GROMACS .gro file of C-alpha atoms in nm:
model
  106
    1UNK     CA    1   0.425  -0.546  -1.306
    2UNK     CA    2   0.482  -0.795  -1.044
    3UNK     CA    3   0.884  -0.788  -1.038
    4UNK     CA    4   0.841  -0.431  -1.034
    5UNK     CA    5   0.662  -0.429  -0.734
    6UNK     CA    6   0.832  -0.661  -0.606
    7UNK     CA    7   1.141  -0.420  -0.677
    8UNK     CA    8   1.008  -0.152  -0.481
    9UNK     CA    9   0.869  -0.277  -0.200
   10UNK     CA   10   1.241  -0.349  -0.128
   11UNK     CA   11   1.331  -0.015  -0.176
   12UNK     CA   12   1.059   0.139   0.053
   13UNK     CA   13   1.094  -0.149   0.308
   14UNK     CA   14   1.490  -0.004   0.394
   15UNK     CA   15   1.465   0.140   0.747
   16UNK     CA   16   1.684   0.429   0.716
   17UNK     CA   17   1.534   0.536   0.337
   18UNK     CA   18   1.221   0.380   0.315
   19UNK     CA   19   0.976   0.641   0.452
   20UNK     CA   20   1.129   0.910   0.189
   21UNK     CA   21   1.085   0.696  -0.070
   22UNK     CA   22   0.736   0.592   0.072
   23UNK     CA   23   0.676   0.942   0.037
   24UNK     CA   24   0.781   1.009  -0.363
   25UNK     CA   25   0.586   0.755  -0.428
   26UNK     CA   26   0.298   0.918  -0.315
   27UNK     CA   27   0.354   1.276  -0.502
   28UNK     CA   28   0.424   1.052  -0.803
   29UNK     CA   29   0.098   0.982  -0.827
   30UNK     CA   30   0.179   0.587  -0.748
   31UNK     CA   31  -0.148   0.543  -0.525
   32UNK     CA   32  -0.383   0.536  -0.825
   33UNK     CA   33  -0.131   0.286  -1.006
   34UNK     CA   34  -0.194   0.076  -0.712
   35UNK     CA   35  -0.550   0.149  -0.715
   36UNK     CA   36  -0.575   0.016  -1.081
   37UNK     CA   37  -0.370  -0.338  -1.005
   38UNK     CA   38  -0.590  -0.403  -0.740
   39UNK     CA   39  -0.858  -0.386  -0.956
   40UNK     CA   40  -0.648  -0.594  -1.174
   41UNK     CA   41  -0.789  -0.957  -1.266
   42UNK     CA   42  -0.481  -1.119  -1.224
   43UNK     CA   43  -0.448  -1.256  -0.857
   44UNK     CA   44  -0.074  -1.196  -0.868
   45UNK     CA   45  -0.080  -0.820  -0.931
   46UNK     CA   46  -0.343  -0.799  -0.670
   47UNK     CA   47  -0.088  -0.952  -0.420
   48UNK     CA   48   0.197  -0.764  -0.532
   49UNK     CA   49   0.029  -0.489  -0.456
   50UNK     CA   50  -0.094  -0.587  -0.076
   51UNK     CA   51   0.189  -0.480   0.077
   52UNK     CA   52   0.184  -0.129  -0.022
   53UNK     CA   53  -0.181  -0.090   0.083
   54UNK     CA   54  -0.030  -0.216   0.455
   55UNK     CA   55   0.247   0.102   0.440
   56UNK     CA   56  -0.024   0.307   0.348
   57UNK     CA   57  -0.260   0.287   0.625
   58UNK     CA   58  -0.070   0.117   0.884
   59UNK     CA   59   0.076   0.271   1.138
   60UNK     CA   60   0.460   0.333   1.224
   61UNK     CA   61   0.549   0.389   1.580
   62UNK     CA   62   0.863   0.502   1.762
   63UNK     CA   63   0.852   0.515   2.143
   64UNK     CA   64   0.429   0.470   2.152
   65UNK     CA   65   0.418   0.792   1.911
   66UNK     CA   66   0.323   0.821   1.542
   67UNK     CA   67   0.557   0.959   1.320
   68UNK     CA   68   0.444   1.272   1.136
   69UNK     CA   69   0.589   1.083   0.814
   70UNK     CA   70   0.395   0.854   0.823
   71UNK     CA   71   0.060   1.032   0.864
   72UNK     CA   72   0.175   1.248   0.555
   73UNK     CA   73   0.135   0.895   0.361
   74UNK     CA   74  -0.195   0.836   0.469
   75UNK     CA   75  -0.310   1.170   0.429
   76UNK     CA   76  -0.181   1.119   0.071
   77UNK     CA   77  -0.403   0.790   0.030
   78UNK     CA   78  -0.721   0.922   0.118
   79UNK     CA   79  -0.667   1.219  -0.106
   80UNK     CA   80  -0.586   1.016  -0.416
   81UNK     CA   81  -0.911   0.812  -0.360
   82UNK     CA   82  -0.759   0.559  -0.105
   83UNK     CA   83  -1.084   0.484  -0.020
   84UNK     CA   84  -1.232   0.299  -0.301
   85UNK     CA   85  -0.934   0.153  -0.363
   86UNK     CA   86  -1.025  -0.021  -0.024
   87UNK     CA   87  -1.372  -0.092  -0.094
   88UNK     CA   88  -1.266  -0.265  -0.424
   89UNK     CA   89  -1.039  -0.512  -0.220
   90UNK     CA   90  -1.327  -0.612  -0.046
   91UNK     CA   91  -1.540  -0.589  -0.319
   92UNK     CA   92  -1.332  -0.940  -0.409
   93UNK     CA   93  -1.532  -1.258  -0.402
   94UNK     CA   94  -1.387  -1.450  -0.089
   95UNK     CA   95  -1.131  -1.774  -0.179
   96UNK     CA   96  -0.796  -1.840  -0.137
   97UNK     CA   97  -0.601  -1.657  -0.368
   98UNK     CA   98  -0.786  -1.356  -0.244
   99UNK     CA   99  -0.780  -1.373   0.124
  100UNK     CA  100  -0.458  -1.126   0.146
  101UNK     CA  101  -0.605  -0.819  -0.043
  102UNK     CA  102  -0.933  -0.835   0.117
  103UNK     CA  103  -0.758  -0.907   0.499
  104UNK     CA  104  -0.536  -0.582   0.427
  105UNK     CA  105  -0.848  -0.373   0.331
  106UNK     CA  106  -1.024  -0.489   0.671
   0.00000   0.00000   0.00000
């Protein structure tokens, strides 16, 4: 699971390709996936999965304006229960090996 995601957060980390693939991701039903590794025991699923919770729900600016991309992912999180999935990251008991899931919910 790891190399895997691993794999494609190379893929959706190219700046030319990325978003789209960001994007397929989504309609591929990939946000529950994520959902269910975060909820995952093992600490290195969790934090293979970090970074897509950061594309997600953070923001991607050109020129001081959002990109309309962009919002379309986030849109797509909170539909497919992006939400909870947040709540469970910080439902994580506070150490070391969790601090990076439970920072990117916050």
């Amino acid at each position: 699971k790891c190399t895997a995601l691993q794999t494609m957060n190379i893929i959706i980390s190219d700046r030319k390709e990325g978003r789209q693939h960001l994007q397929t991701l989504c309609l591929v039903q990939f946000i529950p996936a994520i959902g269910n590794m975060v909820r995952s025991k093992s600490i290195k699923v969790k934090n293979a999965a970090a970074p897509f919770l950061k594309k997600f729900c953070g923001e991607d600016t050109e020129s001081g304006r959002p990109k309309k991309r962009r919002n379309f992912v986030r849109e797509m999180f909170i539909a497919c229960g992006g939400i909870s999935i947040l709540v469970d990251c910080l439902r994580n008991r506070y150490s070391n090996d969790n601090k990076e899931i439970i920072f990117v919910a916050v």
